[in-house]
PDB file of C-alpha atoms in Angstrom:
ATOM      1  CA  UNK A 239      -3.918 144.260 -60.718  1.00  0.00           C
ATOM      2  CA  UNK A 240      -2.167 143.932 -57.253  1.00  0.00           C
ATOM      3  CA  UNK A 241      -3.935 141.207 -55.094  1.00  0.00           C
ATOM      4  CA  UNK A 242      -3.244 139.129 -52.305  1.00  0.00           C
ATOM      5  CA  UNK A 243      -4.840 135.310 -52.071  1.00  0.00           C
ATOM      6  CA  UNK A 244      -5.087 133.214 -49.167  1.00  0.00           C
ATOM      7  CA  UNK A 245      -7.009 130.052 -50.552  1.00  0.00           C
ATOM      8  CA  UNK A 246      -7.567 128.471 -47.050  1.00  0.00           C
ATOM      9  CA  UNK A 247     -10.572 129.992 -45.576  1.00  0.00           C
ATOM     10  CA  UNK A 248     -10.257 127.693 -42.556  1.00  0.00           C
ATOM     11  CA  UNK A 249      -7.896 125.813 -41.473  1.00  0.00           C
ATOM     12  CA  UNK A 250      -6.985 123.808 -38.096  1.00  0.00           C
ATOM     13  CA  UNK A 251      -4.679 122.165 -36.403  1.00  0.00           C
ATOM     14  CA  UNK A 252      -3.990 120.071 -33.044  1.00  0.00           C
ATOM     15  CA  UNK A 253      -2.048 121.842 -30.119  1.00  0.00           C
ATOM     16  CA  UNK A 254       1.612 121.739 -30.321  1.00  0.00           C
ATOM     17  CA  UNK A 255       1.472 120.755 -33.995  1.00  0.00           C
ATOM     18  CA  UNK A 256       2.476 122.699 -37.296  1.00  0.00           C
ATOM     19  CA  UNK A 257       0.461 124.369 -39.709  1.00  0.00           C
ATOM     20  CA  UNK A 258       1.116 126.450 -42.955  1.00  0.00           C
ATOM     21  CA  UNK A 259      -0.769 129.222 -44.147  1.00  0.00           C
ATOM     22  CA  UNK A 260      -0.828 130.087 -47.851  1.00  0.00           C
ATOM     23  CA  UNK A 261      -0.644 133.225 -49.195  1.00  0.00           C
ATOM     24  CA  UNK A 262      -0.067 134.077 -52.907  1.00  0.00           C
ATOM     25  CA  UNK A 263      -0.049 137.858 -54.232  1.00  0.00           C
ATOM     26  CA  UNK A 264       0.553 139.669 -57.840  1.00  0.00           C
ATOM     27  CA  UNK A 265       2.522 142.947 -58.439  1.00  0.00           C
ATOM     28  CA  UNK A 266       5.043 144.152 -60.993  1.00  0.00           C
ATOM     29  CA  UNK A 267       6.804 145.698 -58.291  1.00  0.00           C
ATOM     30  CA  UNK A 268      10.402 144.620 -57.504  1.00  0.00           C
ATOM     31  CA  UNK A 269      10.661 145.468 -54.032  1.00  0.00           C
ATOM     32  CA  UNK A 270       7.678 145.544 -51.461  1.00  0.00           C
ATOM     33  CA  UNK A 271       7.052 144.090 -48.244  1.00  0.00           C
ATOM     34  CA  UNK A 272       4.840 141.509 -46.889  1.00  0.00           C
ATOM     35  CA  UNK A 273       3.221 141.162 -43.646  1.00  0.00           C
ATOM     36  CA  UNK A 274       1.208 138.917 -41.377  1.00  0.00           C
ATOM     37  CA  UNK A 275      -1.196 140.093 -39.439  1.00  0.00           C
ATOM     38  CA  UNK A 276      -3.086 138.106 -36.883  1.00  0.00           C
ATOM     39  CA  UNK A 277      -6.792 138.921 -35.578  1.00  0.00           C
ATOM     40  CA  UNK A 278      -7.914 137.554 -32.139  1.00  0.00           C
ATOM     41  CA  UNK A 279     -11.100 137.563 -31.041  1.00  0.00           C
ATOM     42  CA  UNK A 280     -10.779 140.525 -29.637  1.00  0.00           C
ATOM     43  CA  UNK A 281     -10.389 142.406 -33.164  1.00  0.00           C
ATOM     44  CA  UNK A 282      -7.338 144.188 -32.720  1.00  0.00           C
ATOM     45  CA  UNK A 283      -4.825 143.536 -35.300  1.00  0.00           C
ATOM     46  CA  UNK A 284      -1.293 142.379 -33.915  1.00  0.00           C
ATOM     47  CA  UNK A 285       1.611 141.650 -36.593  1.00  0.00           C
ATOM     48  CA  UNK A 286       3.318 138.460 -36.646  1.00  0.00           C
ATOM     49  CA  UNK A 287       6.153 138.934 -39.249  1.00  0.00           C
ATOM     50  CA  UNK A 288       7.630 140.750 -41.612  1.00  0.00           C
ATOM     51  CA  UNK A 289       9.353 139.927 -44.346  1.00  0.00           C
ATOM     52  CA  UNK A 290      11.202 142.176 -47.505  1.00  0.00           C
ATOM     53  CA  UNK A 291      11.307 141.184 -50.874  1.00  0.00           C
ATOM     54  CA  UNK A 292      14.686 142.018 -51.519  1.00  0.00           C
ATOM     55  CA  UNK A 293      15.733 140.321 -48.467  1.00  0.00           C
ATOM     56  CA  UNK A 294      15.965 136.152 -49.819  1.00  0.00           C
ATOM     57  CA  UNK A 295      16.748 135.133 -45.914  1.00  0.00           C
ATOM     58  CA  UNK A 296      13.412 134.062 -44.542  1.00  0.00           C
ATOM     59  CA  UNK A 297      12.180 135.976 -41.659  1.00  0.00           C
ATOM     60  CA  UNK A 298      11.069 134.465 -38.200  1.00  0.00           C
ATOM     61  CA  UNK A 299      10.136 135.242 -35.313  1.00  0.00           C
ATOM     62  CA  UNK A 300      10.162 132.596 -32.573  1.00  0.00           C
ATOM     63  CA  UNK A 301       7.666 129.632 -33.477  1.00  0.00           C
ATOM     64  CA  UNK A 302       6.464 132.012 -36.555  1.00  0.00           C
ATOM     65  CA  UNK A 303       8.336 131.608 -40.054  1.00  0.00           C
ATOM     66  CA  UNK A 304       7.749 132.542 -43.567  1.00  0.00           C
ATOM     67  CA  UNK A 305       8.695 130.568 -46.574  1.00  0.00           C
ATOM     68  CA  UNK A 306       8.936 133.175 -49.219  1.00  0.00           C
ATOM     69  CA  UNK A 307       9.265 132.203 -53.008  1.00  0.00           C
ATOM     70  CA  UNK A 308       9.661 135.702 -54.914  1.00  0.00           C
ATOM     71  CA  UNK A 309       9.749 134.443 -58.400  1.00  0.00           C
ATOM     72  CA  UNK A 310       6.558 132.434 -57.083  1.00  0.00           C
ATOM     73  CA  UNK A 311       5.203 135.254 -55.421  1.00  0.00           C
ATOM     74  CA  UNK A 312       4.363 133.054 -52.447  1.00  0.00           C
ATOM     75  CA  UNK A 313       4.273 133.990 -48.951  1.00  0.00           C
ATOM     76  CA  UNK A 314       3.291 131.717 -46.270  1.00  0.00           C
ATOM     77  CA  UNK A 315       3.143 131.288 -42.585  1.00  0.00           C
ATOM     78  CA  UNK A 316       4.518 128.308 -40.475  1.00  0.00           C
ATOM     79  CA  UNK A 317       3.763 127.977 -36.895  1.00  0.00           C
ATOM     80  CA  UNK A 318       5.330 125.380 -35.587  1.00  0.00           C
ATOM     81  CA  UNK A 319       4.322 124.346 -31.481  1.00  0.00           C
ATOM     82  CA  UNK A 320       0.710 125.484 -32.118  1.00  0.00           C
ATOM     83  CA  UNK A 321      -0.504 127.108 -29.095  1.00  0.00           C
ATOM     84  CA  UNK A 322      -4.416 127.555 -28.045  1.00  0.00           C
ATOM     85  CA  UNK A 323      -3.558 131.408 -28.198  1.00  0.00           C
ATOM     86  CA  UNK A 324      -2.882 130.984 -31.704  1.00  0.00           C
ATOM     87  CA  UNK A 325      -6.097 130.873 -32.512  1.00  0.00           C
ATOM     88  CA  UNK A 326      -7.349 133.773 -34.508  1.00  0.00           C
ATOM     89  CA  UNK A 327      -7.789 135.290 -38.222  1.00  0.00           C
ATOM     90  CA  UNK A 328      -4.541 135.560 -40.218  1.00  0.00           C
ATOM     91  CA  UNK A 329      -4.347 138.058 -42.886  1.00  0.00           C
ATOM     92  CA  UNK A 330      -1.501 138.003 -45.086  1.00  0.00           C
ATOM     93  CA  UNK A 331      -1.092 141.827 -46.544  1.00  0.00           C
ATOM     94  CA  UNK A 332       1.717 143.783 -48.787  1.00  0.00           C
ATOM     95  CA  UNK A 333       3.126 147.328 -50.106  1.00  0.00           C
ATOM     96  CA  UNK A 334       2.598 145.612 -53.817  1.00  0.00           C
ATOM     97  CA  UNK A 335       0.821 148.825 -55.777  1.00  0.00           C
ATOM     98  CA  UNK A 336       4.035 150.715 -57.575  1.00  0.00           C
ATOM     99  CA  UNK A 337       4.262 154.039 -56.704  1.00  0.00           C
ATOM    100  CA  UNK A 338       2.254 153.935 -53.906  1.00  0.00           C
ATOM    101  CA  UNK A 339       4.106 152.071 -50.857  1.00  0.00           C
ATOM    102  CA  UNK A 340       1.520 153.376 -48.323  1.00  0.00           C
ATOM    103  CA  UNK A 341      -1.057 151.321 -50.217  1.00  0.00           C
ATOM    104  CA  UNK A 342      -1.252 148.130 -47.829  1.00  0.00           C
ATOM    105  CA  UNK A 343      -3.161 145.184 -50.316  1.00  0.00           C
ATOM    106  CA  UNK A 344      -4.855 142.641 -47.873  1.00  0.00           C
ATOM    107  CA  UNK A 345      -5.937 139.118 -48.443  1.00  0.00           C
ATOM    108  CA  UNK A 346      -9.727 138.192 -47.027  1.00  0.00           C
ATOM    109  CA  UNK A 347      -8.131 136.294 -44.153  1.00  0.00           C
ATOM    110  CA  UNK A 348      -7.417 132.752 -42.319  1.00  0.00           C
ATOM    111  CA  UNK A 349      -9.417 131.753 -39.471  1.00  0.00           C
ATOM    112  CA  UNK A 350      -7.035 129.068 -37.856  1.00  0.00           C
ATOM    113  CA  UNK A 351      -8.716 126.831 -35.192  1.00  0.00           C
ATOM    114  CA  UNK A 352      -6.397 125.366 -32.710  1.00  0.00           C
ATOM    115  CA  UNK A 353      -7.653 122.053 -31.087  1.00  0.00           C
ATOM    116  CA  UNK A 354      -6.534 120.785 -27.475  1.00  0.00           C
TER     117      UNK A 354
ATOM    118  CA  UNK B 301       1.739 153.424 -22.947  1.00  0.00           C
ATOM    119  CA  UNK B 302       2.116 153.652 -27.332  1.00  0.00           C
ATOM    120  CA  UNK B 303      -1.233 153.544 -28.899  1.00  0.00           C
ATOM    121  CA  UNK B 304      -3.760 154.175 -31.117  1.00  0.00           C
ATOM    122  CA  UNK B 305      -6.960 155.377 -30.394  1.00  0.00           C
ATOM    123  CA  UNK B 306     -10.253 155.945 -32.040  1.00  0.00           C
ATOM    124  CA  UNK B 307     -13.640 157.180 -30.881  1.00  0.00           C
ATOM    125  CA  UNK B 308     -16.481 156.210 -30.888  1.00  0.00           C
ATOM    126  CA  UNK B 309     -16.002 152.246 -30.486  1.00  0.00           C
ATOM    127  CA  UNK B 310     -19.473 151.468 -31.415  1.00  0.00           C
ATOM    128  CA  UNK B 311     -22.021 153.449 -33.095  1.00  0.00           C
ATOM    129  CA  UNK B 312     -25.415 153.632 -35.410  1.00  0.00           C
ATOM    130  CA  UNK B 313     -26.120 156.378 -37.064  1.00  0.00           C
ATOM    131  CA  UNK B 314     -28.740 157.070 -39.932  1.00  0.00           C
ATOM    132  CA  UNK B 315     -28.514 157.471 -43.341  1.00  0.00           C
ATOM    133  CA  UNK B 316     -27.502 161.227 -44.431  1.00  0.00           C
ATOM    134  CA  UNK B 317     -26.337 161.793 -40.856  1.00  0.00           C
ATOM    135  CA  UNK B 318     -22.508 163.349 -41.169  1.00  0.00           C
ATOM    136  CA  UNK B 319     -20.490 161.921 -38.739  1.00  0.00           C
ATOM    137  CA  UNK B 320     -16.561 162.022 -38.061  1.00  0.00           C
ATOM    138  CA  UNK B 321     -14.892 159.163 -36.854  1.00  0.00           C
ATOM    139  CA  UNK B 322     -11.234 160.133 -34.656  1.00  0.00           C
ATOM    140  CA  UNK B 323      -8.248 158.964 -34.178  1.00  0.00           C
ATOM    141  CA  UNK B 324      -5.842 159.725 -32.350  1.00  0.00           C
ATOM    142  CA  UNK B 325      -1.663 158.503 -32.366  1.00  0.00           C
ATOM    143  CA  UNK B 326       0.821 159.111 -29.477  1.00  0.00           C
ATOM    144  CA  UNK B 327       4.011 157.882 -30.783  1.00  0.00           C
ATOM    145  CA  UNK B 328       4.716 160.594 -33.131  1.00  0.00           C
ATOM    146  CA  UNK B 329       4.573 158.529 -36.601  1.00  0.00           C
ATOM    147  CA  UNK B 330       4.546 160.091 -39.861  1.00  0.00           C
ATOM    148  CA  UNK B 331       2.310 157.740 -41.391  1.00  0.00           C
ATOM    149  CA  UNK B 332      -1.169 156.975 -40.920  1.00  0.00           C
ATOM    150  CA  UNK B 333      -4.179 155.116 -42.373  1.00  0.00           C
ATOM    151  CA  UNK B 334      -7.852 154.113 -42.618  1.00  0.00           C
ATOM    152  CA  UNK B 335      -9.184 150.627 -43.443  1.00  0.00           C
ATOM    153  CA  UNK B 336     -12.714 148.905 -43.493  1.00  0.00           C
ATOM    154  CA  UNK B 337     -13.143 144.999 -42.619  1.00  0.00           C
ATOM    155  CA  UNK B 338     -16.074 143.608 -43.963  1.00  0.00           C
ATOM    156  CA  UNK B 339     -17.092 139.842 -43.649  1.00  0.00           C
ATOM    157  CA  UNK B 340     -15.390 137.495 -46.461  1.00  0.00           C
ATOM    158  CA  UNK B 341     -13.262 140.899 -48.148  1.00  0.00           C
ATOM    159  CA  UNK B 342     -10.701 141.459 -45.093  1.00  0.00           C
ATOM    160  CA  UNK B 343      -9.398 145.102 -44.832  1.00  0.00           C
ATOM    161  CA  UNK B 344      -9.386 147.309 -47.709  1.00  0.00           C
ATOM    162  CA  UNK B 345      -7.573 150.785 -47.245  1.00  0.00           C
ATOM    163  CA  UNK B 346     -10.021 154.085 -47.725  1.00  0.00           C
ATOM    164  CA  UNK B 347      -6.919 156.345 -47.472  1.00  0.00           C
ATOM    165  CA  UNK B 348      -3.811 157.170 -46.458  1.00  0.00           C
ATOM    166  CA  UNK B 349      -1.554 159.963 -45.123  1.00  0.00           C
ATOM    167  CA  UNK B 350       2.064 159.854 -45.128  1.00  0.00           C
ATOM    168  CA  UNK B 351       2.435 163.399 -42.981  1.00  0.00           C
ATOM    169  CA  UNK B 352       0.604 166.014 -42.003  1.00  0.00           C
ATOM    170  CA  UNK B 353      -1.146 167.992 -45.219  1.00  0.00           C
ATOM    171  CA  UNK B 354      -0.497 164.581 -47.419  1.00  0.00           C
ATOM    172  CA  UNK B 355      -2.641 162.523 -48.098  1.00  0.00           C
ATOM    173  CA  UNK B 356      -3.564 160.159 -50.474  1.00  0.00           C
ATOM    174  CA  UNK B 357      -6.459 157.553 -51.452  1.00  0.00           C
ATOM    175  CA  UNK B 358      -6.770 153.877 -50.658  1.00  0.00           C
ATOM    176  CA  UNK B 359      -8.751 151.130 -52.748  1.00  0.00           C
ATOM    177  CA  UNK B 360     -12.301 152.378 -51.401  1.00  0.00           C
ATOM    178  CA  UNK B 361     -12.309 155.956 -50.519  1.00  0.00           C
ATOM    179  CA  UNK B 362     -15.657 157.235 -52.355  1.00  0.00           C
ATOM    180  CA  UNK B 363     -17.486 158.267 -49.535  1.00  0.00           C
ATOM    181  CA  UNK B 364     -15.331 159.293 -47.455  1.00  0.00           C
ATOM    182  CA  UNK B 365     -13.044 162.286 -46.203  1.00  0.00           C
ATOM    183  CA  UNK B 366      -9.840 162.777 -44.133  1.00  0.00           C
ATOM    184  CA  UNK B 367      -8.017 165.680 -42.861  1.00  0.00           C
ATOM    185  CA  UNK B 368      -4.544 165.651 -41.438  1.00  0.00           C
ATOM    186  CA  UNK B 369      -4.075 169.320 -39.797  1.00  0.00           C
ATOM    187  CA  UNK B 370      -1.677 168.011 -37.155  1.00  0.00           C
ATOM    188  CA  UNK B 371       0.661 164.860 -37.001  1.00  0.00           C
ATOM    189  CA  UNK B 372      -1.237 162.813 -34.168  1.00  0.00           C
ATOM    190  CA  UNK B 373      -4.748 163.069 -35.424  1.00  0.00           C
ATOM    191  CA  UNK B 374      -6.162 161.807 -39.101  1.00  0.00           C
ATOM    192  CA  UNK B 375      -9.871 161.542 -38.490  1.00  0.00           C
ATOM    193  CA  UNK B 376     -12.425 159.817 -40.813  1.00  0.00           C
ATOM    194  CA  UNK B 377     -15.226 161.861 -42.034  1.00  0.00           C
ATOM    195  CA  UNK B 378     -18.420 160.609 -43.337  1.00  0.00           C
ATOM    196  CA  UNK B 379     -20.001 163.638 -44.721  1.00  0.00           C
ATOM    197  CA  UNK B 380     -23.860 161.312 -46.085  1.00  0.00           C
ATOM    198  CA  UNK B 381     -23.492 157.998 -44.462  1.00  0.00           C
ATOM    199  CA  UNK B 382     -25.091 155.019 -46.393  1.00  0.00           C
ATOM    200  CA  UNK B 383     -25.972 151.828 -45.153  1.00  0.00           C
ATOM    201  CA  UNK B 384     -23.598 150.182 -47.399  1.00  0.00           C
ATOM    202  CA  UNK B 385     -21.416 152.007 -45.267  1.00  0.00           C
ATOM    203  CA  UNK B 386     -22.186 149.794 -42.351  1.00  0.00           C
ATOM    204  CA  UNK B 387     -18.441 148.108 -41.168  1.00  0.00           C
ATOM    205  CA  UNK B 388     -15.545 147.518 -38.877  1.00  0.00           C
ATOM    206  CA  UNK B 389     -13.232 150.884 -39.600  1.00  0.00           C
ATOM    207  CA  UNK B 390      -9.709 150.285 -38.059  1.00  0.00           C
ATOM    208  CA  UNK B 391      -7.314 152.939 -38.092  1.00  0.00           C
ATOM    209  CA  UNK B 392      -3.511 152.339 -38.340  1.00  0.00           C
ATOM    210  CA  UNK B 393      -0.441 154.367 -37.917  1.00  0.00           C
ATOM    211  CA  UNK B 394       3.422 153.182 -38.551  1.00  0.00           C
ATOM    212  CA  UNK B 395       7.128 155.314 -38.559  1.00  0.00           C
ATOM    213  CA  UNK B 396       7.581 154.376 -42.228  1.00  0.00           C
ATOM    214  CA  UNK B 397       5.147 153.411 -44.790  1.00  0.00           C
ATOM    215  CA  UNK B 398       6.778 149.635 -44.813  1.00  0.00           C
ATOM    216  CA  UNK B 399       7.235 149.431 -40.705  1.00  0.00           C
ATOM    217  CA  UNK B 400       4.955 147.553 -38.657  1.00  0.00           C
ATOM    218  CA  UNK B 401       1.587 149.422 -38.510  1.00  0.00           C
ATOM    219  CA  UNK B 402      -0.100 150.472 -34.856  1.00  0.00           C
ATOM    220  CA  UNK B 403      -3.549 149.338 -34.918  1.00  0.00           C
ATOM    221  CA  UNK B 404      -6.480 150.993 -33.162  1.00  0.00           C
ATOM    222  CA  UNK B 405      -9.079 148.987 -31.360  1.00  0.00           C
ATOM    223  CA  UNK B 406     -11.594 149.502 -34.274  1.00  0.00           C
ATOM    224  CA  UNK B 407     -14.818 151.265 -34.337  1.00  0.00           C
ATOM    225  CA  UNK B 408     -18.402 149.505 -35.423  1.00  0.00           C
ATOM    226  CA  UNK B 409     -20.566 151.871 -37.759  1.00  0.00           C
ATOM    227  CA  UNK B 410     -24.108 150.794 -38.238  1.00  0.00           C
ATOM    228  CA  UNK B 411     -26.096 152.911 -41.098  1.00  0.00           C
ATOM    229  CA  UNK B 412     -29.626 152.146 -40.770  1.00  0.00           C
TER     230      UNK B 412
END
C-alpha cells in the first residue's frame, strides 16, 4: 500500500538553529513527486518544497532543503536559521499511487515548535 | 489576486441534512481536489478532478459527491451528512497534477 510516515509527532527547536524533519513513504512507483507542505496556525496550507524522484539533485529553497534517499524512500526537511514564523504543522505528502498521479498520499503531520 | 475559495467557512448542519460545500478557482487550472483533515490522520483526498467532466476518487470518498460542469468550480456535495462526517474540508487546485497545489482557506463542518 502507498503511505507516507512522519515518525516525529513533535518536534522543536531553538531560534536560528537547525532541525530535520523525517519523512519515509512506500510505492512501487518509479517516478512521483514529493512535497512539503507547511500549516500555520492559521490553517491554510502553504508549500515549502518540491522535490522529483527522478531528479537525484536535492531541491531547496532558501533556508528549506530536502535530503532525498530514493532507494531509501526517505524524504526529509532541513531548515536551517529557524525562524519564530516557522512554527507550524509540516506535512510531508506524494503522487506515490501508480496510475493515479492526482492521488496526493499525506503523512499525519509535524507540529514544529520554535523557541526564542 | 490568484486564489481559491470555498464557502461556507464554518458551518453545523444536522444529520440527513444535504448540503453542498463550493469552491471556487480563478487561475484557470485544470486540476482540482477535495481533502478532509482530521486530528492525528492529516489530509486524506475524497476526490479528484483532473478537468472539467473528469473526475476521479480519492482514499475516502464514500459519502460524498462532486460535479465539475465548468473549469473554475468543483463543489463538494454531501447528499446525508453523518456526524462522522464532522472535519476540516480543504479544497485544492494546481496547473498539473504534480505542480504546487492552491489551497483554499478550509471550511469547518459540524454534523450533530
Amino acid at each position: 500500500a502507498q503511505t507516507v510516515t512522519q515518525s516525529q509527532p513533535e518536534m522543536s527547536v531553538q531560534e536560528a538553529e537547525t532541525v530535520t524533519l523525517s519523512c519515509t513513504y512506500d510505492t512501487s512507483e518509479s517516478d512521483y513527486y514529493l512535497f512539503w507542505y507547511k500549516q500555520p496556525p492559521s490553517r491554510q496550507m502553504i508549500l515549502v518544497i518540491r522535490q522529483e524522484a527522478y531528479k537525484q539533485q536535492n531541491a531547496t529553497e532558501n533556508r528549506f532543503s530536502v535530503n532525498f534517499q530514493k532507494a531509501a524512500k526517505s524524504f526529509s526537511l532541513k531548515i536551517s536559521d529557524s525562524q519564530l514564523g516557522d512554527a507550524a504543522m509540516y506535512f510531508c505528502a506524494g503522487t506515490l499511487i501508480p496510475g493515479s498521479q492526482g492521488n496526493l498520499i499525506f503523512g499525519k503531520g509535524t507540529k514544529l515548535s520554535v523557541k526564542p | 489576486e490568484a486564489q481559491v475559495t470555498q464557502n461556507p467557512r464554518y458551518l453545523i448542519t444536522v444529520t440527513g441534512k444535504k448540503l453542498t460545500v463550493t469552491c471556487s478557482q480563478n487561475m484557470n487550472h485544470e486540476y482540482m481536489s477535495w481533502y478532509r483533515q482530521d486530528p492525528g490522520l492529516g489530509l486524506r483526498q475524497i476526490y479528484y478532478s483532473m478537468n472539467v467532466e473528469v473526475t476521479d476518487k480519492g482514499d475516502v470518498p464514500e459519502g460524498y459527491k462532486v460535479s465539475r460542469k465548468e473549469k473554475r468550480n468543483f463543489p463538494l456535495i454531501l447528499e446525508s451528512p453523518s456526524p462522522n462526517q464532522t472535519s476540516l474540508y480543504f479544497c485544492a487546485s494546481s496547473s498539473t497534477l504534480v505542480s504546487e497545489q492552491y489551497f483554499g482557506p478550509g471550511t469547518r463542518l459540524t454534523v450533530t
